[in-house]
Short mmCIF file of C-alpha atoms in Angstrom, two decimals:
data_model
loop_
_atom_site.label_atom_id
_atom_site.label_comp_id
_atom_site.label_asym_id
_atom_site.label_seq_id
_atom_site.Cartn_x
_atom_site.Cartn_y
_atom_site.Cartn_z
CA MET X 70 -85.69 -0.93 -35.83
CA LYS X 71 -84.73 2.72 -35.36
CA GLU X 72 -82.73 1.80 -32.27
CA ILE X 73 -80.91 -0.95 -34.14
CA LEU X 74 -79.99 1.48 -36.95
CA GLN X 75 -78.70 3.98 -34.40
CA HIS X 76 -76.47 1.34 -32.81
CA GLY X 77 -75.23 0.36 -36.27
CA GLU X 78 -74.41 3.96 -37.12
CA LEU X 79 -72.44 4.36 -33.88
CA ALA X 80 -70.48 1.20 -34.65
CA VAL X 81 -69.60 2.46 -38.14
CA GLN X 82 -68.50 5.82 -36.72
CA GLY X 83 -66.33 4.08 -34.16
CA LEU X 84 -64.59 2.06 -36.86
CA ALA X 85 -64.12 5.20 -38.96
CA ASN X 86 -62.19 6.79 -36.12
CA LEU X 87 -59.79 3.87 -36.19
CA ARG X 88 -59.20 4.06 -39.93
CA LYS X 89 -56.28 6.50 -39.61
CA LYS X 90 -54.60 4.36 -36.97
CA TRP X 91 -55.01 1.13 -38.93
CA THR X 92 -53.88 2.75 -42.18
CA GLY X 93 -50.70 3.92 -40.46
CA GLN X 94 -50.08 0.46 -39.00
CA VAL X 95 -50.47 -1.18 -42.42
CA ALA X 96 -48.03 1.33 -43.92
CA ASP X 97 -45.49 0.58 -41.19
CA MET X 98 -45.81 -3.16 -41.78
CA GLU X 99 -45.47 -2.85 -45.55
CA SER X 100 -42.38 -0.67 -45.19
CA ASP X 101 -40.61 -3.23 -42.98
CA PRO X 102 -40.03 -6.55 -44.79
CA GLY X 103 -38.28 -7.75 -41.64
CA LEU X 104 -41.59 -7.96 -39.78
CA VAL X 105 -41.93 -11.59 -40.83
CA THR X 106 -38.54 -12.27 -39.23
CA ASN X 107 -39.69 -10.90 -35.88
CA CYS X 108 -42.88 -12.98 -36.14
CA VAL X 109 -40.91 -16.17 -36.80
CA VAL X 110 -38.52 -15.42 -33.93
CA ALA X 111 -41.39 -14.64 -31.53
CA ALA X 112 -43.14 -17.89 -32.46
CA ALA X 113 -39.94 -19.87 -31.88
CA PHE X 114 -39.44 -18.14 -28.53
CA ILE X 115 -42.96 -19.05 -27.36
CA VAL X 116 -42.61 -22.69 -28.39
CA TYR X 117 -39.07 -23.39 -27.20
CA CYS X 118 -38.22 -20.90 -24.47
CA PHE X 119 -41.27 -20.53 -22.23
CA PRO X 120 -40.64 -23.90 -20.53
CA LEU X 121 -37.09 -22.77 -19.70
CA LYS X 122 -35.62 -20.87 -16.77
CA ARG X 123 -34.62 -17.22 -16.98
CA SER X 124 -30.93 -17.71 -17.80
CA LEU X 125 -31.66 -20.07 -20.68
CA ARG X 126 -34.36 -17.79 -22.11
CA MET X 127 -31.95 -14.87 -22.18
CA GLU X 128 -29.28 -16.99 -23.83
CA ILE X 129 -31.35 -18.85 -26.41
CA GLY X 130 -33.92 -16.20 -27.40
CA PRO X 131 -31.60 -13.81 -29.28
CA SER X 132 -29.96 -16.75 -31.08
CA PHE X 133 -33.20 -17.31 -33.01
CA LEU X 134 -32.75 -13.92 -34.68
CA ASN X 135 -29.21 -14.81 -35.76
CA SER X 136 -30.44 -18.13 -37.13
CA ALA X 137 -33.26 -16.46 -39.08
CA GLN X 138 -30.83 -14.04 -40.70
CA LYS X 139 -28.40 -16.85 -41.57
CA HIS X 140 -31.26 -18.56 -43.42
CA GLY X 141 -31.96 -15.50 -45.55
CA LEU X 142 -34.80 -13.80 -43.71
CA PRO X 143 -34.62 -9.98 -43.93
CA THR X 144 -33.19 -7.96 -41.04
CA PRO X 145 -35.97 -6.02 -39.24
CA SER X 146 -35.60 -2.27 -38.79
CA LYS X 147 -36.62 -2.84 -35.14
CA GLN X 148 -35.33 -6.15 -33.87
CA LEU X 149 -36.88 -8.38 -31.27
CA PHE X 150 -34.86 -8.55 -28.01
CA GLN X 151 -33.00 -5.38 -28.98
CA ASP X 152 -35.64 -2.78 -29.89
CA TRP X 153 -38.71 -4.77 -28.87
CA SER X 154 -39.32 -6.81 -25.73
CA VAL X 155 -41.28 -10.01 -26.33
CA VAL X 156 -44.29 -8.64 -24.45
CA SER X 157 -44.38 -5.25 -26.24
CA PHE X 158 -44.09 -6.99 -29.61
CA LEU X 159 -46.91 -9.44 -28.92
CA THR X 160 -49.46 -7.14 -27.32
CA GLU X 161 -50.51 -3.54 -26.85
CA LYS X 162 -51.79 -4.18 -23.32
CA ASN X 163 -49.73 -2.74 -20.48
CA ILE X 164 -49.55 -5.61 -18.03
CA ALA X 165 -46.41 -4.26 -16.39
CA ALA X 166 -48.64 -2.23 -14.06
CA TRP X 167 -50.17 -5.42 -12.77
CA TYR X 168 -47.02 -6.43 -10.98
CA ARG X 169 -44.75 -3.50 -10.18
CA LYS X 170 -43.15 -4.88 -7.02
CA GLN X 171 -41.18 -7.60 -8.77
CA GLU X 172 -37.45 -6.73 -8.95
CA ASP X 173 -36.95 -8.36 -12.32
CA CYS X 174 -40.35 -8.49 -13.96
CA SER X 175 -39.35 -9.01 -17.60
CA ILE X 176 -39.62 -12.80 -17.38
CA PHE X 177 -42.75 -12.54 -15.28
CA LEU X 178 -44.36 -10.29 -17.90
CA GLN X 179 -43.59 -12.82 -20.62
CA ASN X 180 -45.28 -15.52 -18.55
CA ALA X 181 -48.23 -13.30 -17.61
CA HIS X 182 -48.84 -12.27 -21.20
CA LEU X 183 -49.07 -15.81 -22.51
CA VAL X 184 -51.21 -17.03 -19.61
CA LEU X 185 -53.72 -14.17 -19.55
CA ASN X 186 -54.09 -13.66 -23.28
CA GLN X 187 -54.51 -17.35 -24.18
CA CYS X 188 -53.02 -16.47 -27.56
CA THR X 189 -52.27 -20.03 -28.69
CA ASP X 190 -54.35 -23.00 -29.80
CA GLN X 191 -53.01 -25.08 -26.92
CA TRP X 192 -53.85 -25.04 -23.23
CA VAL X 193 -51.31 -23.65 -20.77
CA VAL X 194 -49.42 -25.65 -18.15
CA MET X 195 -47.50 -23.69 -15.51
CA ILE X 196 -44.50 -25.21 -13.74
CA ASP X 197 -45.08 -23.76 -10.29
CA ARG X 198 -42.97 -25.44 -7.62
CA HIS X 199 -43.43 -22.67 -5.04
CA ARG X 200 -47.12 -21.86 -5.68
CA PHE X 201 -46.12 -18.35 -6.76
CA ALA X 202 -48.08 -18.57 -10.01
CA LEU X 203 -51.15 -19.86 -8.17
CA SER X 204 -51.16 -16.95 -5.73
CA TRP X 205 -50.71 -14.41 -8.53
CA PHE X 206 -53.31 -16.08 -10.74
CA GLN X 207 -56.00 -16.14 -8.06
CA ASN X 208 -55.56 -12.38 -7.63
CA ARG X 209 -55.91 -11.79 -11.36
CA LYS X 210 -58.78 -14.18 -12.20
CA LYS X 211 -61.88 -13.70 -10.09
CA GLY X 212 -64.17 -16.68 -9.62
CA VAL X 213 -61.53 -19.21 -10.59
CA GLN X 214 -62.21 -22.78 -9.49
CA LEU X 215 -59.43 -25.05 -8.17
CA VAL X 216 -59.22 -28.83 -8.16
CA LYS X 217 -56.37 -31.33 -7.99
CA HIS X 218 -55.75 -33.68 -10.90
CA ARG X 219 -56.18 -36.85 -8.85
CA ASN X 220 -59.16 -35.54 -6.88
CA PRO X 221 -62.24 -37.78 -7.30
CA SER X 222 -64.30 -34.60 -7.68
CA LEU X 223 -62.40 -33.52 -10.83
CA ARG X 224 -65.13 -34.63 -13.21
CA LYS X 225 -67.91 -32.94 -11.25
CA VAL X 226 -66.00 -29.65 -10.95
CA LEU X 227 -64.99 -29.74 -14.64
CA GLU X 228 -68.57 -30.31 -15.81
CA ARG X 229 -69.82 -27.42 -13.68
CA CYS X 230 -67.18 -25.06 -15.09
CA LEU X 231 -67.91 -26.14 -18.66
CA ASN X 232 -71.60 -25.43 -18.06
CA ASP X 233 -71.28 -22.00 -16.45
CA GLY X 234 -68.01 -20.77 -18.00
CA SER X 235 -66.03 -20.42 -14.75
CA PRO X 236 -62.24 -20.52 -15.30
CA LEU X 237 -60.71 -23.73 -13.94
CA VAL X 238 -57.22 -24.46 -12.61
CA ILE X 239 -56.22 -28.11 -12.30
CA LEU X 240 -53.45 -28.44 -9.72
CA ASP X 241 -50.65 -30.99 -9.41
CA ILE X 242 -51.14 -32.52 -12.84
CA GLN X 243 -49.11 -35.61 -13.65
CA PRO X 244 -47.65 -35.12 -17.16
CA GLN X 245 -47.23 -38.85 -17.74
CA LEU X 246 -50.97 -39.40 -17.16
CA LEU X 247 -52.59 -36.20 -18.43
CA LEU X 248 -52.86 -36.75 -22.19
CA SER X 249 -54.45 -40.17 -21.77
CA ASP X 250 -56.79 -39.10 -18.97
CA PRO X 251 -60.28 -40.12 -20.19
CA ILE X 252 -61.92 -37.18 -18.39
CA LEU X 253 -59.68 -34.52 -19.94
CA SER X 254 -58.48 -36.03 -23.22
CA SER X 255 -61.17 -34.59 -25.52
CA ILE X 256 -60.84 -31.10 -24.00
CA LEU X 257 -57.04 -31.09 -24.19
CA HIS X 258 -57.07 -31.88 -27.90
CA ASN X 259 -59.89 -29.53 -28.92
CA LYS X 260 -59.14 -26.09 -27.54
CA ASP X 261 -60.14 -24.49 -30.83
CA LYS X 262 -63.76 -25.47 -30.19
CA PHE X 263 -63.88 -23.06 -27.27
CA HIS X 264 -63.42 -20.14 -29.68
CA SER X 265 -66.95 -20.81 -30.93
CA LEU X 266 -69.64 -18.14 -30.56
CA HIS X 267 -72.26 -20.73 -29.68
CA SER X 268 -72.59 -23.41 -27.01
CA PHE X 269 -71.59 -26.93 -28.02
CA LYS X 270 -71.12 -30.39 -26.54
CA ILE X 271 -67.85 -32.14 -25.78
CA ALA X 272 -67.02 -35.57 -24.36
CA VAL X 273 -66.00 -35.76 -20.72
CA GLY X 274 -65.22 -39.43 -20.33
CA GLU X 275 -68.22 -41.33 -21.70
CA LYS X 276 -70.60 -38.40 -21.15
CA GLU X 277 -71.32 -35.44 -23.41
CA VAL X 278 -71.38 -32.10 -21.60
CA GLU X 279 -72.83 -28.78 -22.71
CA CYS X 280 -70.06 -26.18 -22.93
CA VAL X 281 -70.12 -22.41 -22.72
CA PRO X 282 -67.88 -20.69 -25.33
CA GLY X 283 -64.92 -18.94 -23.75
CA PHE X 284 -64.31 -21.54 -21.03
CA GLU X 285 -60.74 -21.19 -19.76
CA LEU X 286 -58.61 -24.08 -18.53
CA TYR X 287 -55.24 -23.69 -16.81
CA MET X 288 -53.03 -26.39 -15.36
CA MET X 289 -50.20 -26.33 -12.84
CA THR X 290 -47.54 -28.84 -11.91
CA THR X 291 -44.41 -29.17 -9.79
CA VAL X 292 -42.88 -31.70 -12.19
CA PRO X 293 -39.67 -30.36 -13.83
CA ILE X 294 -39.47 -30.12 -17.60
CA GLU X 295 -36.78 -32.82 -17.69
CA ARG X 296 -39.46 -35.37 -16.76
CA MET X 297 -41.91 -34.31 -19.45
CA THR X 298 -42.20 -36.27 -22.70
CA HIS X 299 -41.84 -34.79 -26.18
CA GLU X 300 -45.51 -35.62 -26.81
CA PHE X 301 -46.56 -33.66 -23.74
CA LEU X 302 -44.44 -30.62 -24.65
CA SER X 303 -45.75 -30.57 -28.22
CA SER X 304 -49.40 -30.85 -27.13
CA LEU X 305 -49.44 -28.03 -24.54
CA ILE X 306 -47.79 -24.67 -23.86
CA VAL X 307 -45.52 -25.17 -20.86
CA ILE X 308 -44.44 -22.06 -18.92
CA HIS X 309 -41.75 -22.08 -16.24
CA PHE X 310 -42.90 -19.82 -13.39
CA CYS X 311 -39.95 -20.72 -11.16
CA THR X 312 -37.77 -18.20 -12.97
CA LEU X 313 -38.38 -15.57 -10.31
CA PHE X 314 -36.65 -17.45 -7.50
#
């Protein structure tokens, strides 16, 4: 019991040290009514621009800010795309150091942030025609398992990863078949369950499988966005990794 109390005291002290920082952050947020504008613009950028190539992202992204202001949202003191990059606004982590050799890494950093932070309630699909994203991802995620969408071993590999928590990448997915795939359907539509603190069961086809919380699923395809349906794009976060070529 004494040891438990000591750990509790250390935890309280650690939080106390952060009080000043958090108090300052709250004051900054309250003093800038335009924060909500940046949040709306960032959300729109994630939903609509990540499937697009570099040139279209750069063109369309800033237009969201103009649209927000036209509809009466307050002008932020620090504006997204001008004073904030998308990555610096969304996270405090410095992932730029992870990939310094890229000539133009701003688009890559946007992609990397969304993939590695899993900050949405939808699974990520990477458009990766040149296998660049796969090579990068394997270097970043140790112990990742790979399997092709049409591989007969998909179910076996998926069940093993759900059981032991290994991250899984499904390669060469076929967008027109994915959402109705009986093996993957329940998982694709229930990502929020994997935020649980306790193990749970989920249907994989006709079988219920024990799942470890925190399981990570990633998918890759070479199919261009023009051949993806509206249902597919609204059900998953699609990221275009071909922007670097």
